[in-house]
Short mmCIF file of C-alpha atoms and ligand atoms in Angstrom, two decimals:
data_model
loop_
_atom_site.label_atom_id
_atom_site.label_comp_id
_atom_site.label_asym_id
_atom_site.label_seq_id
_atom_site.Cartn_x
_atom_site.Cartn_y
_atom_site.Cartn_z
CA UNK A 1 -20.05 4.33 -17.45
CA UNK A 2 -16.88 4.11 -15.33
CA UNK A 3 -15.34 1.15 -13.89
CA UNK A 4 -12.72 2.23 -11.36
CA UNK A 5 -9.94 -0.25 -10.81
CA UNK A 6 -7.05 1.73 -9.62
CA UNK A 7 -7.86 1.31 -6.18
CA UNK A 8 -3.91 1.08 -5.41
CA UNK A 9 -3.25 4.02 -6.70
CA UNK A 10 -6.40 5.08 -4.35
CA UNK A 11 -9.44 3.54 -3.00
CA UNK A 12 -12.48 5.35 -3.27
CA UNK A 13 -13.58 6.97 -0.29
CA UNK A 14 -16.14 4.78 1.99
CA UNK A 15 -19.41 6.28 3.14
CA UNK A 16 -18.52 5.52 6.96
CA UNK A 17 -15.36 7.45 6.24
CA UNK A 18 -17.42 10.67 5.09
CA UNK A 19 -19.96 10.60 7.86
CA UNK A 20 -17.01 10.54 10.52
CA UNK A 21 -14.82 13.89 8.82
CA UNK A 22 -18.35 15.13 8.61
CA UNK A 23 -19.43 14.89 11.73
CA UNK A 24 -15.94 16.02 13.04
CA UNK A 25 -16.34 19.25 10.87
CA UNK A 26 -19.20 19.76 12.52
CA UNK A 27 -18.32 19.27 16.19
CA UNK A 28 -14.73 21.33 15.55
CA UNK A 29 -12.67 22.22 18.41
CA UNK A 30 -8.96 21.85 19.09
CA UNK A 31 -8.09 19.10 20.50
CA UNK A 32 -4.64 20.96 22.45
CA UNK A 33 -7.81 23.51 23.73
CA UNK A 34 -8.99 22.90 27.69
CA UNK A 35 -12.32 23.81 27.01
CA UNK A 36 -15.53 21.03 26.66
CA UNK A 37 -15.04 21.33 22.84
CA UNK A 38 -11.09 21.27 23.09
CA UNK A 39 -12.03 17.88 24.96
CA UNK A 40 -14.80 16.40 22.74
CA UNK A 41 -12.10 17.15 19.48
CA UNK A 42 -9.30 15.38 21.85
CA UNK A 43 -11.71 12.50 22.38
CA UNK A 44 -12.72 12.07 18.86
CA UNK A 45 -8.74 11.86 18.32
CA UNK A 46 -7.87 9.56 20.70
CA UNK A 47 -11.03 7.18 20.16
CA UNK A 48 -9.53 7.07 15.99
CA UNK A 49 -5.83 6.49 17.48
CA UNK A 50 -7.49 3.19 19.11
CA UNK A 51 -9.31 2.03 15.98
CA UNK A 52 -6.03 2.71 13.49
CA UNK A 53 -3.45 0.86 15.99
CA UNK A 54 -6.05 -2.10 16.45
CA UNK A 55 -5.77 -2.72 12.39
CA UNK A 56 -1.99 -3.44 12.57
CA UNK A 57 -2.20 -5.08 16.10
CA UNK A 58 -0.50 -2.14 17.97
CA UNK A 59 -1.03 0.17 20.98
CA UNK A 60 -2.62 3.51 20.60
CA UNK A 61 0.63 5.44 22.58
CA UNK A 62 2.72 3.84 19.34
CA UNK A 63 0.84 5.92 16.50
CA UNK A 64 1.94 9.24 15.35
CA UNK A 65 -0.76 10.72 12.58
CA UNK A 66 1.04 12.05 9.87
CA UNK A 67 0.09 13.68 6.41
CA UNK A 68 0.27 10.10 4.84
CA UNK A 69 2.45 6.95 3.81
CA UNK A 70 5.70 9.65 2.47
CA UNK A 71 5.87 11.42 5.18
CA UNK A 72 5.15 8.25 7.81
CA UNK A 73 8.39 7.09 5.85
CA UNK A 74 10.29 10.76 6.07
CA UNK A 75 9.88 10.32 9.69
CA UNK A 76 11.28 6.88 10.05
CA UNK A 77 14.17 6.93 7.39
CA UNK A 78 16.02 9.49 9.30
CA UNK A 79 19.80 9.22 10.69
CA UNK A 80 19.08 10.66 13.64
CA UNK A 81 16.09 8.77 14.38
CA UNK A 82 18.57 6.97 17.33
CA UNK A 83 20.93 8.90 19.28
CA UNK A 84 23.74 8.09 18.13
CA UNK A 85 22.56 8.09 15.03
CA UNK A 86 22.22 5.30 11.61
CA UNK A 87 25.00 5.09 9.49
CA UNK A 88 23.83 3.10 6.36
CA UNK A 89 20.35 2.88 5.10
CA UNK A 90 19.62 -1.07 3.70
CA UNK A 91 16.12 -0.66 1.69
CA UNK A 92 14.94 -3.45 -1.23
CA UNK A 93 15.45 -2.56 -5.17
CA UNK A 94 11.82 -2.28 -5.15
CA UNK A 95 10.71 0.16 -2.74
CA UNK A 96 8.02 3.41 -3.55
CA UNK A 97 9.79 6.83 -4.04
CA UNK A 98 8.50 7.71 0.31
CA UNK A 99 11.05 5.34 0.78
CA UNK A 100 13.47 5.25 -2.43
CA UNK A 101 14.72 8.93 -1.99
CA UNK A 102 17.79 8.11 0.24
CA UNK A 103 16.88 9.99 3.19
CA UNK A 104 20.35 11.77 3.43
CA UNK A 105 22.11 8.60 4.57
CA UNK A 106 25.75 8.95 3.64
CA UNK A 107 25.52 5.36 2.85
CA UNK A 108 22.55 3.93 1.27
CA UNK A 109 22.28 -0.01 0.09
CA UNK A 110 19.94 -1.79 -2.39
CA UNK A 111 18.80 -5.08 -1.44
CA UNK A 112 18.03 -6.90 -5.33
CA UNK A 113 14.80 -8.73 -6.02
CA UNK A 114 14.48 -11.83 -7.70
CA UNK A 115 13.07 -12.46 -11.36
CA UNK A 116 9.94 -13.61 -8.86
CA UNK A 117 9.60 -10.30 -7.71
CA UNK A 118 10.87 -11.17 -4.31
CA UNK A 119 13.62 -9.45 -2.31
CA UNK A 120 16.45 -11.53 -2.07
CA UNK A 121 17.22 -12.34 1.82
CA UNK A 122 20.47 -13.80 1.21
CA UNK A 123 22.00 -10.16 0.02
CA UNK A 124 21.05 -8.67 3.59
CA UNK A 125 24.37 -10.05 5.48
CA UNK A 126 26.46 -8.36 2.99
CA UNK A 127 24.40 -5.05 2.99
CA UNK A 128 24.74 -5.18 6.73
CA UNK A 129 28.59 -5.96 6.57
CA UNK A 130 30.54 -2.72 8.38
CA UNK A 131 27.86 -1.23 9.29
CA UNK A 132 27.72 -0.09 12.97
CA UNK A 133 24.01 1.19 12.73
CA UNK A 134 22.06 0.53 10.24
CA UNK A 135 18.35 1.11 9.07
CA UNK A 136 16.29 -1.13 7.12
CA UNK A 137 13.38 -0.48 5.25
CA UNK A 138 11.88 -3.19 2.89
CA UNK A 139 7.94 -3.08 1.68
CA UNK A 140 5.56 -5.19 3.23
CA UNK A 141 3.58 -5.69 -0.44
CA UNK A 142 5.17 -3.94 -3.67
CA UNK A 143 2.42 -1.67 -5.32
CA UNK A 144 2.91 -2.09 -8.69
CA UNK A 145 3.24 -6.56 -8.51
CA UNK A 146 1.61 -6.75 -5.41
CA UNK A 147 4.27 -9.28 -4.42
CA UNK A 148 4.52 -10.00 -0.45
CA UNK A 149 8.26 -9.48 0.77
CA UNK A 150 9.25 -11.84 3.16
CA UNK A 151 9.46 -8.80 5.96
CA UNK A 152 9.53 -10.93 9.07
CA UNK A 153 12.15 -13.09 7.93
CA UNK A 154 13.72 -9.49 6.93
CA UNK A 155 13.65 -7.80 10.40
CA UNK A 156 14.68 -10.89 12.48
CA UNK A 157 17.93 -11.30 10.76
CA UNK A 158 18.33 -7.27 11.21
CA UNK A 159 17.78 -6.62 14.33
CA UNK A 160 20.09 -9.71 15.33
CA UNK A 161 22.74 -7.52 13.20
CA UNK A 162 22.09 -4.50 15.72
CA UNK A 163 19.64 -2.52 13.04
CA UNK A 164 16.21 -0.32 13.13
CA UNK A 165 13.77 -1.55 11.24
CA UNK A 166 10.91 -0.38 9.24
CA UNK A 167 8.25 -1.47 6.65
CA UNK A 168 6.62 0.65 4.03
CA UNK A 169 2.92 -1.35 4.84
CA UNK A 170 1.10 0.91 2.63
CA UNK A 171 -0.58 -1.88 0.29
CA UNK A 172 -0.63 -3.92 2.29
CA UNK A 173 -2.63 -2.64 5.44
CA UNK A 174 -6.53 -3.26 4.67
CA UNK A 175 -5.67 -5.71 1.87
CA UNK A 176 -4.53 -8.77 4.07
CA UNK A 177 -4.09 -9.10 7.80
CA UNK A 178 -1.21 -6.73 9.09
CA UNK A 179 0.25 -7.30 12.63
CA UNK A 180 3.46 -5.12 13.58
CA UNK A 181 4.44 -7.71 16.49
CA UNK A 182 4.66 -10.64 13.96
CA UNK A 183 6.08 -8.79 11.75
CA UNK A 184 8.65 -7.52 14.27
CA UNK A 185 9.47 -4.35 12.96
CA UNK A 186 10.57 -1.65 14.91
CA UNK A 187 8.71 0.77 12.30
CA UNK A 188 5.36 0.42 9.98
CA UNK A 189 3.83 3.36 7.58
CA UNK A 190 0.52 3.19 6.20
CA UNK A 191 -1.83 5.38 4.58
CA UNK A 192 -5.57 6.18 5.06
CA UNK A 193 -6.36 6.58 1.23
CA UNK A 194 -5.26 2.97 0.10
CA UNK A 195 -8.25 1.56 2.83
CA UNK A 196 -11.66 4.27 1.67
CA UNK A 197 -9.97 7.12 3.94
CA UNK A 198 -9.48 10.58 3.30
CA UNK A 199 -6.15 11.47 1.10
CA UNK A 200 -3.08 13.17 3.19
CA UNK A 201 -3.63 11.45 5.92
CA UNK A 202 -1.39 8.16 7.33
CA UNK A 203 0.36 6.86 10.58
CA UNK A 204 4.02 5.87 11.85
CA UNK A 205 3.48 2.98 13.84
CA UNK A 206 6.22 2.66 16.65
CA UNK A 207 6.88 -1.23 18.28
CA UNK A 208 6.37 -1.04 21.90
CA UNK A 209 9.02 0.75 23.58
CA UNK A 210 10.99 2.25 20.21
CA UNK A 211 11.26 5.77 21.27
CA UNK A 212 12.07 8.66 18.24
CA UNK A 213 15.01 9.89 19.35
CA UNK A 214 14.37 13.13 17.42
CA UNK A 215 11.49 14.37 14.99
CA UNK A 216 11.14 16.85 12.05
CA UNK A 217 8.14 18.79 13.19
CA UNK A 218 8.53 19.04 17.33
CA UNK A 219 6.62 22.69 17.36
CA UNK A 220 3.48 22.69 19.35
CA UNK A 221 4.36 19.55 21.14
CA UNK A 222 1.08 17.41 19.71
CA UNK A 223 1.21 13.39 18.93
CA UNK A 224 3.86 13.21 22.63
CA UNK A 225 6.04 15.75 20.70
CA UNK A 226 6.46 13.56 17.89
CA UNK A 227 4.94 15.52 15.20
CA UNK A 228 3.70 18.89 15.95
CA UNK A 229 0.94 20.64 14.42
CA UNK A 230 -3.05 20.94 15.15
CA UNK A 231 -3.80 17.12 14.29
CA UNK A 232 -6.61 16.74 11.01
CA UNK A 233 -9.11 16.21 13.53
CA UNK A 234 -11.76 15.09 10.69
CA UNK A 235 -8.93 13.44 8.44
CA UNK A 236 -8.37 11.49 11.12
CA UNK A 237 -11.69 10.48 12.07
CA UNK A 238 -12.21 9.47 8.66
CA UNK A 239 -8.87 7.28 8.66
CA UNK A 240 -10.45 5.81 11.96
CA UNK A 241 -13.42 4.85 10.53
CA UNK A 242 -12.00 3.36 7.25
CA UNK A 243 -9.59 1.09 9.57
CA UNK A 244 -13.03 -0.07 11.17
CA UNK A 245 -14.18 -1.27 8.54
CA UNK A 246 -10.98 -2.63 6.82
CA UNK A 247 -10.89 -4.86 9.73
CA UNK A 248 -14.56 -5.69 10.05
CA UNK A 249 -14.80 -6.74 6.25
CA UNK A 250 -11.04 -8.32 5.72
CA UNK A 251 -12.01 -11.56 5.73
CA UNK A 252 -14.73 -11.26 3.58
CA UNK A 253 -13.26 -8.52 1.36
CA UNK A 254 -10.37 -10.79 0.76
CA UNK A 255 -12.00 -13.76 -0.83
CA UNK A 256 -14.47 -11.20 -2.55
CA UNK A 257 -11.65 -9.70 -4.54
CA UNK A 258 -9.16 -12.82 -5.00
CA UNK A 259 -12.30 -14.30 -6.71
CA UNK A 260 -12.93 -11.63 -8.82
CA UNK A 261 -9.29 -11.45 -9.64
CA UNK A 262 -8.85 -15.02 -9.92
CA UNK A 263 -11.56 -14.38 -12.63
CA UNK A 264 -10.27 -11.84 -14.28
CA UNK A 265 -7.08 -13.85 -14.86
CA UNK A 266 -8.61 -16.67 -16.45
CA UNK A 267 -10.63 -14.56 -18.45
CA UNK A 268 -7.73 -12.53 -20.06
CA UNK A 269 -5.37 -15.97 -20.28
CA UNK A 270 -8.59 -17.65 -22.15
CA UNK A 271 -8.75 -14.42 -24.59
CA UNK A 272 -5.00 -13.76 -25.22
CA UNK A 273 -2.51 -16.44 -24.71
CA UNK A 274 0.33 -13.66 -24.76
CA UNK A 275 -1.02 -12.04 -21.55
CA UNK A 276 1.34 -13.12 -18.62
CA UNK A 277 0.18 -12.43 -14.92
CA UNK A 278 3.39 -10.96 -13.23
CA UNK A 279 3.51 -13.00 -9.70
CA UNK A 280 1.25 -15.95 -10.08
CA UNK A 281 3.24 -18.23 -8.29
CA UNK A 282 4.25 -16.25 -5.53
CA UNK A 283 2.74 -14.91 -2.71
CA UNK A 284 0.95 -11.55 -3.45
CA UNK A 285 -2.18 -9.40 -2.77
CA UNK A 286 -5.67 -10.86 -3.32
CA UNK A 287 -6.68 -7.80 -5.23
CA UNK A 288 -3.48 -7.15 -7.98
CA UNK A 289 -3.12 -7.98 -11.35
CA UNK A 290 0.21 -6.97 -12.73
CA UNK A 291 0.20 -8.25 -16.34
CA UNK A 292 2.49 -8.04 -19.20
CA UNK A 293 0.36 -7.53 -22.39
CA UNK A 294 2.87 -8.12 -25.45
CA UNK A 295 2.32 -4.30 -26.25
CA UNK A 296 2.58 -1.06 -24.69
CA UNK A 297 1.11 -0.78 -21.36
CA UNK A 298 0.81 2.80 -21.58
CA UNK A 299 -1.28 2.63 -25.15
CA UNK A 300 -3.73 0.12 -22.91
CA UNK A 301 -3.90 2.34 -20.18
CA UNK A 302 -5.16 5.27 -22.44
CA UNK A 303 -7.09 2.93 -24.46
CA UNK A 304 -9.29 1.44 -21.58
CA UNK A 305 -9.92 5.02 -20.15
CA UNK A 306 -11.47 6.22 -22.99
CA UNK A 307 -13.56 2.75 -22.89
CA UNK A 308 -14.71 3.95 -19.26
CA UNK A 309 -11.95 2.09 -17.20
CA UNK A 310 -9.44 3.46 -15.04
CA UNK A 311 -6.35 1.39 -14.83
CA UNK A 312 -3.13 1.70 -14.74
CA UNK A 313 0.37 1.20 -15.93
CA UNK A 314 2.87 0.87 -12.51
CA UNK A 315 2.48 3.23 -9.95
CA UNK A 316 0.71 6.60 -10.00
CA UNK A 317 3.32 9.26 -10.71
CA UNK A 318 2.81 12.93 -9.44
CA UNK A 319 1.57 14.64 -12.91
CA UNK A 320 0.60 11.70 -14.27
CA UNK A 321 3.84 11.11 -15.84
CA UNK A 322 4.64 6.97 -16.74
CA UNK A 323 8.47 6.27 -16.82
CA UNK A 324 9.54 2.71 -17.25
CA UNK A 325 8.99 0.49 -14.20
CA UNK A 326 11.46 0.90 -12.08
CA UNK A 327 10.01 -3.13 -10.38
CA UNK A 328 10.02 -4.03 -13.75
CA UNK A 329 13.71 -3.59 -14.36
CA UNK A 330 14.72 -4.22 -11.05
CA UNK A 331 13.06 -8.15 -11.70
CA UNK A 332 15.48 -8.70 -14.71
CA UNK A 333 12.35 -8.51 -17.20
CA UNK A 334 12.35 -8.26 -20.93
CA UNK A 335 11.54 -5.22 -22.39
CA UNK A 336 10.79 -3.39 -19.58
CA UNK A 337 9.79 -0.36 -21.61
CA UNK A 338 6.68 -2.27 -22.74
CA UNK A 339 5.61 -1.87 -18.95
CA UNK A 340 3.03 -3.74 -17.47
CA UNK A 341 -0.68 -3.08 -16.80
CA UNK A 342 -1.99 -3.09 -13.37
CA UNK A 343 -5.75 -4.15 -12.61
CA UNK A 344 -6.51 -3.37 -8.82
CA UNK A 345 -9.49 -4.37 -7.35
CA UNK A 346 -11.39 -3.38 -3.86
CA UNK A 347 -14.51 -4.38 -1.65
CA UNK A 348 -17.04 -2.11 -4.01
CA UNK A 349 -16.06 -4.33 -7.54
CA UNK A 350 -18.34 -6.42 -9.22
CA UNK A 351 -18.55 -9.38 -11.24
CA UNK A 352 -20.33 -7.10 -13.90
CA UNK A 353 -17.51 -5.06 -13.64
CA UNK A 354 -14.65 -7.59 -14.49
CA UNK A 355 -16.98 -8.60 -17.44
CA UNK A 356 -17.18 -5.73 -18.93
CA UNK A 357 -13.48 -5.32 -18.75
CA UNK A 358 -12.70 -7.96 -20.64
CA UNK A 359 -15.35 -7.19 -23.24
CA UNK A 360 -13.23 -4.06 -23.34
CA UNK A 361 -10.14 -5.46 -23.67
CA UNK A 362 -11.21 -7.65 -26.00
CA UNK A 363 -12.51 -4.91 -28.04
CA UNK A 364 -9.45 -2.73 -27.56
CA UNK A 365 -7.16 -6.14 -28.98
CA UNK A 366 -9.35 -6.09 -31.60
CA UNK A 367 -8.78 -2.28 -32.92
CA UNK A 368 -5.44 -2.83 -32.70
CA UNK A 369 -6.01 -5.13 -35.62
CA UNK A 370 -5.11 -8.51 -33.31
CA UNK A 371 -6.97 -11.76 -33.72
CA UNK A 372 -10.41 -10.61 -31.46
CA UNK A 373 -11.96 -13.84 -29.84
CA UNK A 374 -15.01 -13.00 -27.71
CA UNK A 375 -14.47 -13.04 -24.00
CA UNK A 376 -14.75 -16.61 -22.82
CA UNK A 377 -15.08 -16.96 -19.22
CA UNK A 378 -13.21 -19.65 -17.58
CA UNK A 379 -15.52 -20.30 -14.33
CA UNK A 380 -13.84 -20.02 -11.13
CA UNK A 381 -15.24 -20.90 -7.97
CA UNK A 382 -13.87 -19.23 -4.96
CA UNK A 383 -11.03 -17.00 -5.79
CA UNK A 384 -7.86 -19.42 -4.24
CA UNK A 385 -6.33 -17.62 -1.91
CA UNK A 386 -3.04 -19.66 -2.33
CA UNK A 387 -2.65 -17.80 -5.09
CA UNK A 388 -3.18 -14.56 -3.00
CA UNK A 389 -0.91 -15.50 -0.37
CA UNK A 390 -2.82 -14.29 2.29
N1 PLP B 401 4.20 3.73 -0.03
C1 PLP B 401 3.80 2.75 -1.35
C2 PLP B 401 3.84 1.61 -1.51
C3 PLP B 401 2.82 3.24 -2.06
O1 PLP B 401 1.91 2.82 -2.63
C4 PLP B 401 2.32 5.17 -1.54
C5 PLP B 401 0.95 5.69 -2.28
O2 PLP B 401 1.03 5.33 -3.85
C6 PLP B 401 3.17 5.48 -0.56
C7 PLP B 401 3.79 4.94 0.10
C8 PLP B 401 2.44 6.87 -0.52
O3 PLP B 401 1.71 6.94 0.57
P1 PLP B 401 0.75 8.28 0.96
O4 PLP B 401 0.28 8.81 -0.73
O5 PLP B 401 0.23 8.53 1.71
O6 PLP B 401 2.09 9.48 0.78
#
C-alpha cells in the first residue's frame, strides 16, 4: 500500500488530463499547418488556452505556453523584458530556485521574511530606492510552508514606484482562487503538474496590455512570437483539462483538503506535543502542513517512505538531494538543519490515508525509542478555512 502525501512536489495525473492527452496524440497535426489536421490541432490549442486563462481570470490572448513554471519565470525575469531594460531585480528571501537564481541582473535585492514566514512589505521601499526600472517578483504561496504572501499589496506599491511585477503562483493555482486582475501583477507563472496536468507544461500569463519587449525563443513565431517552437499540443490539452477540473471543483476541494489537513495536525499534536505546525496562525494553503517534529525531518521522510508514505522535507530538488531549508533559515527558525516535514494533500486524499499516516508516525516514534502513544484523533468538524486563509 502506498499513500501519496507530496502533492506540492507533483500531483498525480488526473484521468481527465490523460484522456485529453490521448485524444490529442491520436488527432495529430501541427497547429501551424494550414490543412485540416493543422486547423484541428490549432483549435485544440486555442480552446485549451481559454481554459487555462479562465483558471487565473485572465484573457486567453495573454497566455504564453511554456515548458513549466521554471521556464515561465525565466521568460518573465529578464532585464530585457522591457525596453529600456529593467535595472534591478527585487525578490523575496523564500523564492523557489526558479526565481531565486538571479537571472543575470546586475543588481538583485532580497526582501526578508518575518518569523511568521510572511514577506516583510515594509522592506519594499528600501529595496526599490534608487532603481529606475525595477522588476519585482514575490511568490503567491510558498512551496514548503504553504504560507500565502501579500502579493497584491506588494504589486500595488511596486507598480506605483515604476516596477514591473511578477508572481510565481505555481503552488497557489488550483489550491485557492487566483485572479491575475485582483492581484494587480503584470506577470504570473504557473505549472500544469501541480494541478493534475502533465509535467513539462506551464504558462506565463500577462496583464492585458502588457507587451514583452523581447523573448528567449522567437524562432518559428509561435505563441504570437513570444515563445517559438511547435506547441506541445497533447501536453497543452492535458493542462487545460486539469485547469477545467480545478476550476469546477475548487470550492469542494478546498474544504476537503482543509478538513483532512486539520485532522492530520490535530492527530499529530495529540500524539506528540513537541510537534509544531509552521504557519498555523497565518493565511496558508489549505493542503499543506509544514511540521517541526523535534528531530531530523530527513530521517523521518526515509522511515515513512519505507512504511509506505510519500512525504518530503521541504522542496523536491533535482537528484533528490535535501539541503538545509532556505525557508526555515530565512524565517530565523531554531535548528534549521533539522528541517521540517512537509505533508501536502490533494483532492484524492482520504480520511483513511490520514489515519494510516498517524499510525505510521506513532510507530516511527516508538521505533526511535520515544514514548509511543496510540493515535487519538481529536474529531475535527468542517476544516476551518480561517486557518487556511482562503
Ligand atoms: N515555483 C514553485 C513555487 C514551485 O513549487 C515549482 C515546482 O516545484 C516551480 C516554481 C517550478 O515549476 P516547474 O516544475 O513546472 O518548472
